PDB file of C-alpha atoms in Angstrom:
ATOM      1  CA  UNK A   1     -62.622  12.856 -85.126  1.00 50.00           C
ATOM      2  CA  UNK A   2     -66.069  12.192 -83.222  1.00 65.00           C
ATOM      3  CA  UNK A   3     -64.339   8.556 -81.522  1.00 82.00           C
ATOM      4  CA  UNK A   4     -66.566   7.550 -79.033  1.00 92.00           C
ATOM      5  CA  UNK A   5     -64.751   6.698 -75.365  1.00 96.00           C
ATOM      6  CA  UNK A   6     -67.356   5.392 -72.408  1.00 97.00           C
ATOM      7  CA  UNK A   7     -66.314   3.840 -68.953  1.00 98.00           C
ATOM      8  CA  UNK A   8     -68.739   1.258 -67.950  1.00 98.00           C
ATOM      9  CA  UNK A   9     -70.544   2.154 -64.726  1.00 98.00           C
ATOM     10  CA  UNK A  10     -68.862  -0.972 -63.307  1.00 98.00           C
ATOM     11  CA  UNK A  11     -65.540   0.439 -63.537  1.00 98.00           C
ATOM     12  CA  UNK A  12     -66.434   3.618 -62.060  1.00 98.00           C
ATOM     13  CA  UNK A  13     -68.016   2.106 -59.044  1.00 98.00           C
ATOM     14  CA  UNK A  14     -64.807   0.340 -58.569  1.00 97.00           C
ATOM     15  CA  UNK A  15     -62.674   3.576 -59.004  1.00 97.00           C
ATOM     16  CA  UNK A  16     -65.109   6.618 -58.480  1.00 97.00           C
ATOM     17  CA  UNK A  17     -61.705   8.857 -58.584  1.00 97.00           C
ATOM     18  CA  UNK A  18     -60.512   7.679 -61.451  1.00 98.00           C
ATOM     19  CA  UNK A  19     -60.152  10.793 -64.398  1.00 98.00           C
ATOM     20  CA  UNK A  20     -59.246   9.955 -68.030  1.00 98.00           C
ATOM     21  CA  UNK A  21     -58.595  13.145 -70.723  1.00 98.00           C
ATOM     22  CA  UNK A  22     -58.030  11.975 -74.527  1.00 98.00           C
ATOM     23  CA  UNK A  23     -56.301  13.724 -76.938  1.00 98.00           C
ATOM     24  CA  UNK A  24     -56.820  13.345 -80.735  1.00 97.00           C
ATOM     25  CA  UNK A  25     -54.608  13.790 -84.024  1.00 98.00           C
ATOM     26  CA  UNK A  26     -54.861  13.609 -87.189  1.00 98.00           C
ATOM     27  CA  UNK A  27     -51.982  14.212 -89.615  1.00 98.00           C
ATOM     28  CA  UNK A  28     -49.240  13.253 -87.766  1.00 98.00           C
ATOM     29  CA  UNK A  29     -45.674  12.526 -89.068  1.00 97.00           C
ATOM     30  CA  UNK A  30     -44.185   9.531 -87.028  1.00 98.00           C
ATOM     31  CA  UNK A  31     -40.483   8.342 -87.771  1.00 97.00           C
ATOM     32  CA  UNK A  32     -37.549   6.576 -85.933  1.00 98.00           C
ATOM     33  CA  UNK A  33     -36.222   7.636 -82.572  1.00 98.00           C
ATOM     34  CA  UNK A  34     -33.821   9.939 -83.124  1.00 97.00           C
ATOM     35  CA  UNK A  35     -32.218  13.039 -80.851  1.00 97.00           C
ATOM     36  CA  UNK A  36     -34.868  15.379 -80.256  1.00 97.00           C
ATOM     37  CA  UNK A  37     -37.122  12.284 -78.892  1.00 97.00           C
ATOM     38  CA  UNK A  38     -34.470  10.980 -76.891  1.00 97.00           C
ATOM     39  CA  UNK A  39     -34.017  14.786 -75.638  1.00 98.00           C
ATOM     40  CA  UNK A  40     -37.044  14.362 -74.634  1.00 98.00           C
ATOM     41  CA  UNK A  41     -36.804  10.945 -72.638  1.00 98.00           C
ATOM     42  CA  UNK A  42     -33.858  11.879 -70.896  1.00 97.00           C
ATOM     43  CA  UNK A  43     -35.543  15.078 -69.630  1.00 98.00           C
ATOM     44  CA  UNK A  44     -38.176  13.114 -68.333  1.00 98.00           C
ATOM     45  CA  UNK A  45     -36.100  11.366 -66.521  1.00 98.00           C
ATOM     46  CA  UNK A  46     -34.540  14.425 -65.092  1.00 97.00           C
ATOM     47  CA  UNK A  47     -37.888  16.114 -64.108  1.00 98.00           C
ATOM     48  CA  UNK A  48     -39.213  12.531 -62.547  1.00 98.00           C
ATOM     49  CA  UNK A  49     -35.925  12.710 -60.397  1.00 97.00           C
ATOM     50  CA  UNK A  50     -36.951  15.767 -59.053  1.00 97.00           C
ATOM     51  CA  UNK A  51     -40.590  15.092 -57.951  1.00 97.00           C
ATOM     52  CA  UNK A  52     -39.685  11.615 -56.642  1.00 98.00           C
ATOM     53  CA  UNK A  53     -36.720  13.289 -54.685  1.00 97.00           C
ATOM     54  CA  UNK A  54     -35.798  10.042 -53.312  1.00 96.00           C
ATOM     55  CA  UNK A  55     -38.833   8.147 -53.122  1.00 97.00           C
ATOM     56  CA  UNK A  56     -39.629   4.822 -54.721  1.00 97.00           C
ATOM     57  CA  UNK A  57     -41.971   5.464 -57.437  1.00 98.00           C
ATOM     58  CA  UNK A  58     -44.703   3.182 -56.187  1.00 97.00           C
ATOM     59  CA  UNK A  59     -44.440   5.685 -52.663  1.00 98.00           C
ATOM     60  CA  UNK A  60     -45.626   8.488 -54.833  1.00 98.00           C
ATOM     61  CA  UNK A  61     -49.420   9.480 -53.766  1.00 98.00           C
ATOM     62  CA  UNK A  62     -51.020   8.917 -56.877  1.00 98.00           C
ATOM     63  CA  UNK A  63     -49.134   5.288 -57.995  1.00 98.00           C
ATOM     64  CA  UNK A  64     -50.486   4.226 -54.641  1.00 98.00           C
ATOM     65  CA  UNK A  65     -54.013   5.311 -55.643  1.00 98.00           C
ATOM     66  CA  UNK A  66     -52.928   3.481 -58.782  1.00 98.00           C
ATOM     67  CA  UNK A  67     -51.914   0.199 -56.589  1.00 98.00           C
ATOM     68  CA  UNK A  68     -55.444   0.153 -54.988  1.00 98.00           C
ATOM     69  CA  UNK A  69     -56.926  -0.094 -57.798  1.00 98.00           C
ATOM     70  CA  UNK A  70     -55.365  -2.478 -59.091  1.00 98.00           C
ATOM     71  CA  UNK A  71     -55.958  -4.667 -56.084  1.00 98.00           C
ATOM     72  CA  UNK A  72     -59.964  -3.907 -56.743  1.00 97.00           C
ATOM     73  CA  UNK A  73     -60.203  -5.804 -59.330  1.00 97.00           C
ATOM     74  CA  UNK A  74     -57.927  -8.714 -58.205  1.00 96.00           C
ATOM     75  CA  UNK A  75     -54.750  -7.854 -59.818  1.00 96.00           C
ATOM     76  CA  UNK A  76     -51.339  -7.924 -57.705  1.00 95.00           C
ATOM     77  CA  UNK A  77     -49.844  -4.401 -58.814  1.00 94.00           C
ATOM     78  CA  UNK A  78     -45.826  -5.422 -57.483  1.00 93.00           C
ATOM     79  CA  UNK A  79     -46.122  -7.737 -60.253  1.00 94.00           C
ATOM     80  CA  UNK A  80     -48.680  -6.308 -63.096  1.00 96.00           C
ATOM     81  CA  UNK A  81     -47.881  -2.511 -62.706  1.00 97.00           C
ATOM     82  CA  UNK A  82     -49.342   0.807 -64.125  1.00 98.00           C
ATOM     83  CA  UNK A  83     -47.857   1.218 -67.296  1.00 98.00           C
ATOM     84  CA  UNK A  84     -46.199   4.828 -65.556  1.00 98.00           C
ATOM     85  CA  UNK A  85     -44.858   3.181 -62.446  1.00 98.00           C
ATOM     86  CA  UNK A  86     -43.599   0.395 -64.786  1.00 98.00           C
ATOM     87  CA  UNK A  87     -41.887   3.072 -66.802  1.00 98.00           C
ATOM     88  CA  UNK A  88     -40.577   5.152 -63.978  1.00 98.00           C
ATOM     89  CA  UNK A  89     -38.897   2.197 -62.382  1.00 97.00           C
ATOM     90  CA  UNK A  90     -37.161   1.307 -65.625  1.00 97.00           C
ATOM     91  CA  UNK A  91     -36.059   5.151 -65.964  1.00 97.00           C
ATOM     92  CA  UNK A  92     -34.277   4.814 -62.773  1.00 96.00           C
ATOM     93  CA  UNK A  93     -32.958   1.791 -63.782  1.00 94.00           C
ATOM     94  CA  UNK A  94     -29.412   1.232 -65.176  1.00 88.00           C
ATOM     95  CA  UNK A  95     -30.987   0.622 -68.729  1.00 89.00           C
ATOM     96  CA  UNK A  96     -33.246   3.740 -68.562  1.00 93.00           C
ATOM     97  CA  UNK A  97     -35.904   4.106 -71.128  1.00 96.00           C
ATOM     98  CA  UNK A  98     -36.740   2.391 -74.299  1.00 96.00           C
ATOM     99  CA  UNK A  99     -36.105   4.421 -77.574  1.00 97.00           C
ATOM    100  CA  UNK A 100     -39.337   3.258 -79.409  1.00 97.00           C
ATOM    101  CA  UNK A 101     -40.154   5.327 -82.122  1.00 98.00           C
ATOM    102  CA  UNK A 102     -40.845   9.627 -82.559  1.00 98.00           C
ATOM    103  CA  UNK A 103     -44.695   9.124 -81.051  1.00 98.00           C
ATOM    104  CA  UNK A 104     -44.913   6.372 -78.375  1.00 98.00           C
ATOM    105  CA  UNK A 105     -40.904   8.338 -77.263  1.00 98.00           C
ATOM    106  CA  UNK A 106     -42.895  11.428 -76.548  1.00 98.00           C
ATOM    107  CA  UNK A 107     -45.970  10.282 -75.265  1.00 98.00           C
ATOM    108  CA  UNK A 108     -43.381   8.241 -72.900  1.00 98.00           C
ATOM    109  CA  UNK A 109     -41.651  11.045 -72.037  1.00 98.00           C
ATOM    110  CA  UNK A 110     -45.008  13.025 -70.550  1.00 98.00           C
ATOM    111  CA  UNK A 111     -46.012   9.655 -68.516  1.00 98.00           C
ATOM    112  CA  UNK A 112     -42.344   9.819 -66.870  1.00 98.00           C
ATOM    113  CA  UNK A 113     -42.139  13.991 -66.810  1.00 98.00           C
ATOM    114  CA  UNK A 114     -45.631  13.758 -64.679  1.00 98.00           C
ATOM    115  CA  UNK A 115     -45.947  10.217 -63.239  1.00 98.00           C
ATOM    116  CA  UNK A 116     -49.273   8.967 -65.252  1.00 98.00           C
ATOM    117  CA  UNK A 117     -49.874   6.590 -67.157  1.00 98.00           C
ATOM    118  CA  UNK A 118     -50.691   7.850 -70.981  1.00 98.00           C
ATOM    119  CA  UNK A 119     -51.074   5.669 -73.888  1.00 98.00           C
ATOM    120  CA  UNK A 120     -51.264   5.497 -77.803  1.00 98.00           C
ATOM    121  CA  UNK A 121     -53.821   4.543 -80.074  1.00 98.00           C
ATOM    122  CA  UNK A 122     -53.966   4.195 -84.205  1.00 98.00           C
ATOM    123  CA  UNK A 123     -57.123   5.417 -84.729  1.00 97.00           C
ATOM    124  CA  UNK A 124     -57.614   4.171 -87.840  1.00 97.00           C
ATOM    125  CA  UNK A 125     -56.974   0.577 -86.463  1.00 97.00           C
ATOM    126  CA  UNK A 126     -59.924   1.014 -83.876  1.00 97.00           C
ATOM    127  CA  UNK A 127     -62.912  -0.803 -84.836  1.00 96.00           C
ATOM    128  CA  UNK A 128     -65.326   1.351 -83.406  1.00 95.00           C
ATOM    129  CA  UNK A 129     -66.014   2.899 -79.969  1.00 96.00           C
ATOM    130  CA  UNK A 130     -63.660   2.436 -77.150  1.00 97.00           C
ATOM    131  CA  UNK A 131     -65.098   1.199 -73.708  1.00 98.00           C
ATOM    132  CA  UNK A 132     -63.296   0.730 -70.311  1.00 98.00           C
ATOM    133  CA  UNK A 133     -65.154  -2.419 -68.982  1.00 98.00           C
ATOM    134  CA  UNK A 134     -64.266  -5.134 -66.556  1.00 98.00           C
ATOM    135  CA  UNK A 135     -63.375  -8.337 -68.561  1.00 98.00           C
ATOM    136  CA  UNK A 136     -65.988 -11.196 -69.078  1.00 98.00           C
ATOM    137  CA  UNK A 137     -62.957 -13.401 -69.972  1.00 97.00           C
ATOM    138  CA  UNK A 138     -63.471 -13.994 -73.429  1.00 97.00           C
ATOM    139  CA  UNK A 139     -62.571 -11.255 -75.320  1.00 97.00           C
ATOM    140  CA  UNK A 140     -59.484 -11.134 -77.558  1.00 97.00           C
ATOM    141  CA  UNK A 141     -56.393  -9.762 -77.004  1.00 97.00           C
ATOM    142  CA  UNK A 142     -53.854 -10.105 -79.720  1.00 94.00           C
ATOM    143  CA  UNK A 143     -49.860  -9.992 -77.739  1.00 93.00           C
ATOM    144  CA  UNK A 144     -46.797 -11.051 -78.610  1.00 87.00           C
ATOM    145  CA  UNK A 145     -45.416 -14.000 -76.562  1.00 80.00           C
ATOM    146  CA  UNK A 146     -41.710 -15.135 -77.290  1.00 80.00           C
ATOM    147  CA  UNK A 147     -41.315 -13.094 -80.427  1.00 81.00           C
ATOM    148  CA  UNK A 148     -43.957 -14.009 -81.701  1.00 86.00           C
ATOM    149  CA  UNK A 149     -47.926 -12.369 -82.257  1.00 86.00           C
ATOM    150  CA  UNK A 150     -50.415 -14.498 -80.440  1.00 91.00           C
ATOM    151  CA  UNK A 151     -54.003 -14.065 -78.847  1.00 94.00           C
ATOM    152  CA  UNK A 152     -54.890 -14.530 -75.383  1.00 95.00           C
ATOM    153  CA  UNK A 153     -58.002 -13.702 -73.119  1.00 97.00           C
ATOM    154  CA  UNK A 154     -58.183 -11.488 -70.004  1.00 97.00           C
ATOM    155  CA  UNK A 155     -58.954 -12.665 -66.745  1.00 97.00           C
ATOM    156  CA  UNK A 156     -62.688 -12.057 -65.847  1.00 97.00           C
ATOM    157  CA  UNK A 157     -63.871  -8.822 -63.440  1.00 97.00           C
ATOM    158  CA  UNK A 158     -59.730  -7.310 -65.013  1.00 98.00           C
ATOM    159  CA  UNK A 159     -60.692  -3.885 -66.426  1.00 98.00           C
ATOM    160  CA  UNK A 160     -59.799  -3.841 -69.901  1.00 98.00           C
ATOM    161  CA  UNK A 161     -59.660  -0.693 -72.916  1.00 98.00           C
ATOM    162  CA  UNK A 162     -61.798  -2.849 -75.647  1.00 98.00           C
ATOM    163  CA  UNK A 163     -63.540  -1.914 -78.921  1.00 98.00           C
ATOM    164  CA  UNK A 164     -65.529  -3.996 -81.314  1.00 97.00           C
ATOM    165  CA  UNK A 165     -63.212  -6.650 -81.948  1.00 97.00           C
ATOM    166  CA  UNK A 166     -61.675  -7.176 -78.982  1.00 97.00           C
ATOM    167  CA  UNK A 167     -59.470  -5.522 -76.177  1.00 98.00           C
ATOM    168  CA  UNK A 168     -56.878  -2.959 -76.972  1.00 98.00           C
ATOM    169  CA  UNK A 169     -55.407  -2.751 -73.544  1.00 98.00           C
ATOM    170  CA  UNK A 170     -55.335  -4.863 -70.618  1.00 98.00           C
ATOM    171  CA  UNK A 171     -55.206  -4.406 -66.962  1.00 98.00           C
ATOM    172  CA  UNK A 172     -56.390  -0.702 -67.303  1.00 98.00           C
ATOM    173  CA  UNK A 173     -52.966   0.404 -68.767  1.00 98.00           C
ATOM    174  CA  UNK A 174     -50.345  -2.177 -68.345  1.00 97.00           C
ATOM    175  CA  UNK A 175     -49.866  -3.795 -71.437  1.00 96.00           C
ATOM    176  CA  UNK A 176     -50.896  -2.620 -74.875  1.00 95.00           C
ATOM    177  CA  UNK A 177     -52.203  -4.766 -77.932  1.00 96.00           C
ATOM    178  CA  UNK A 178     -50.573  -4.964 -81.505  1.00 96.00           C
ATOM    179  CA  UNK A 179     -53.078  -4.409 -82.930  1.00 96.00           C
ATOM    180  CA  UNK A 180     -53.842  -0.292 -82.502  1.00 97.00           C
ATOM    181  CA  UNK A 181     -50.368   0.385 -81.100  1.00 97.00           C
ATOM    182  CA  UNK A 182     -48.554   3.324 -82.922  1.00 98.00           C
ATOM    183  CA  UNK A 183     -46.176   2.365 -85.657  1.00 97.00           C
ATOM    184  CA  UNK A 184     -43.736   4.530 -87.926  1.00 97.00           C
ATOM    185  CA  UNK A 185     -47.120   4.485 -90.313  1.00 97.00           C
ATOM    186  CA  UNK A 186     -49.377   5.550 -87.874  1.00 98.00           C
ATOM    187  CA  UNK A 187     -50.733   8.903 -88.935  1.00 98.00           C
ATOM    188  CA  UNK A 188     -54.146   9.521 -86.931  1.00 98.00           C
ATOM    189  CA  UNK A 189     -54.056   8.981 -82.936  1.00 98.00           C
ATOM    190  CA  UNK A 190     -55.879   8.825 -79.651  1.00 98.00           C
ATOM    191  CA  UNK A 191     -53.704   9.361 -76.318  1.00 98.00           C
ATOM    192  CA  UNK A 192     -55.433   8.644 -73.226  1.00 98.00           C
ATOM    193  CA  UNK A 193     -54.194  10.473 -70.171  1.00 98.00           C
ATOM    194  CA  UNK A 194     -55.455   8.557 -66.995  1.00 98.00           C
ATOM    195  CA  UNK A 195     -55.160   9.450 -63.345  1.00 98.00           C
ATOM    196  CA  UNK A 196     -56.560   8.552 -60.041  1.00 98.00           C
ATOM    197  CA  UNK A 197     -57.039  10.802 -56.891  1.00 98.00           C
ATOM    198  CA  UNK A 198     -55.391  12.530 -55.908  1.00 97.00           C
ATOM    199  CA  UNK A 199     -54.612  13.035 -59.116  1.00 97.00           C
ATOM    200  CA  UNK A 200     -56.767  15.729 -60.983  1.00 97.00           C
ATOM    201  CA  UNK A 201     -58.234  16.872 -64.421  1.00 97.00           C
ATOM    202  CA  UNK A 202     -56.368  20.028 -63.911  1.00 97.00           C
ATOM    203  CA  UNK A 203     -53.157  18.134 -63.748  1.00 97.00           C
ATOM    204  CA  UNK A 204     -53.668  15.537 -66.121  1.00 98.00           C
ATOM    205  CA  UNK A 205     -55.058  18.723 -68.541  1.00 98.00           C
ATOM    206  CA  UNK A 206     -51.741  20.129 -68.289  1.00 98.00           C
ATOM    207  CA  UNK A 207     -49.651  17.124 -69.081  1.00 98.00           C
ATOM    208  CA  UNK A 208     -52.339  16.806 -72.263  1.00 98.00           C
ATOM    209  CA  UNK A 209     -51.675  20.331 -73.173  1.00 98.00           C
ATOM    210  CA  UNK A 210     -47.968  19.529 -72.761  1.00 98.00           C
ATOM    211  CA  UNK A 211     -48.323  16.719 -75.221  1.00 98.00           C
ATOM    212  CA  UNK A 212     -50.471  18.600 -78.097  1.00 98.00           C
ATOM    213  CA  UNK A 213     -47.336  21.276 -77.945  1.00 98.00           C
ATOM    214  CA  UNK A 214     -45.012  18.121 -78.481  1.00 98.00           C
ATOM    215  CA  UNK A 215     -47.447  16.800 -81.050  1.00 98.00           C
ATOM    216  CA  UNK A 216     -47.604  20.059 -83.109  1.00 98.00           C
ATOM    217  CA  UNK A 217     -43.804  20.508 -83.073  1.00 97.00           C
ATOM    218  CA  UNK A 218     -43.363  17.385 -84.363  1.00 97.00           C
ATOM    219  CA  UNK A 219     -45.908  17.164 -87.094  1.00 97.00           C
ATOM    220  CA  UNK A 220     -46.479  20.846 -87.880  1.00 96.00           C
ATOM    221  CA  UNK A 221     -50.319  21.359 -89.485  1.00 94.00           C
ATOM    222  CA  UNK A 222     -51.022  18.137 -87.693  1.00 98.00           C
ATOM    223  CA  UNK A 223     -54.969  18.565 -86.162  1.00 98.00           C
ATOM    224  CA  UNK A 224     -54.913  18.281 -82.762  1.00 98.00           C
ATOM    225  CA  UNK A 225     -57.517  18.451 -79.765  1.00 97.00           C
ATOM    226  CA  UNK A 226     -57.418  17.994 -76.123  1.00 97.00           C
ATOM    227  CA  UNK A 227     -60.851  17.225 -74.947  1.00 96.00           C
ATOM    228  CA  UNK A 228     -61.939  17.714 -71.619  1.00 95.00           C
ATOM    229  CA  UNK A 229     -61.573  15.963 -68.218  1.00 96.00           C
ATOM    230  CA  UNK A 230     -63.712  12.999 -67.747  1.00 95.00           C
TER     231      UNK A 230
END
């Protein structure tokens, strides 16, 4: 895959410690939640436990870094959280995690194991390159609101994931558009890894290289690469 991934020199003046690292497959297997993934999620949990040790997750160094950002660009993060402290919150919860499917259930499980937000993209419903801009207000965002798939529009100055046809994520990482999200058909992927100091590409590199081994196990001869910090 040569996908092309840019962060708009806006964005980086408003974050200058923010890190992304992407990780790219191609012949992957997805299915149905079963055991193994759920293995997976509940040892999440466990390790997420242990590095919290008490704390809130929002007390957590790096989901504070995550919080001022957030407020940057005019967005209240106790209401519109980072997709990891959203997730770590709701595996502490009574309910615990969401079974979702083989793919987005592992890449879950290495946001809650490590405390950073990752998500998943079908490549092959990306209309070409990827950019993390801050919002004129207009773009496209397809959701679903009440059951049901509808479009709305970012705020403008929010930081948004967008490609040619509109944006695939909003507020950084908190909530994910139909469109590109991984299905039980998705077989090519991008997973973006992002951190904020003092978070580092070291750490965020390891939790990627965790995920390829998770990716390979579950779709042996699947093509895999884990590019560098950025």
């Amino acid at each position: 895959m040569a996908l092309s991934l840019t962060v708009s020199d806006e964005v980086r003046a408003l974050a200058p410690g923010f890190v992304h690292v992407a990780v790219e497959a191609r012949g992957l297997v997805n299915g149905p939640s079963g055991e193994d993934s759920s293995a997976l999620l509940d040892d999440a949990v466990r390790r997420l436990a242990v590095r919290l040790d008490g704390r809130a997750p929002h007390e957590d160094p790096h989901m504070a870094a995550w919080r001022a950002a957030y407020t940057a660009f005019g967005s209240k993060p106790s209401r519109t959280r980072n997709s990891a402290e959203a997730l770590a919150r709701r595996a502490l919860a009574d309910g615990g995690l969401p079974r979702i499917n083989a793919l987005v259930d592992l890449y879950n499980a290495i946001s809650v194991a490590h405390l950073i937000p990752v998500g998943g993209e079908d490549t092959d419903r990306i209309a070409g390159a990827m950019r993390l801009v801050r919002a004129t207000g207009r773009e496209p965002f397809h959701t679903v609101a009440g059951g049901t798939e509808s479009m709305e529009h970012p705020e403008a100055g929010e930081v948004v994931w967008c490609d040619e046809e509109g944006v695939t994520c909003r507020r950084w990482n908190w909530r994910q558009g139909v469109r590109t999200r991984l299905t039980e058909d998705t077989v090519n992927a991008l997973f973006l890894l992002e951190g904020m100091a003092p978070a580092t590409g070291g750490e965020l590199g390891a939790a990627a290289g965790e995920l390829a081994e998770g990716l390979e196990k579950l779709s042996p001869g699947a093509q895999v690469t884990v590019h560098a910090p950025r």
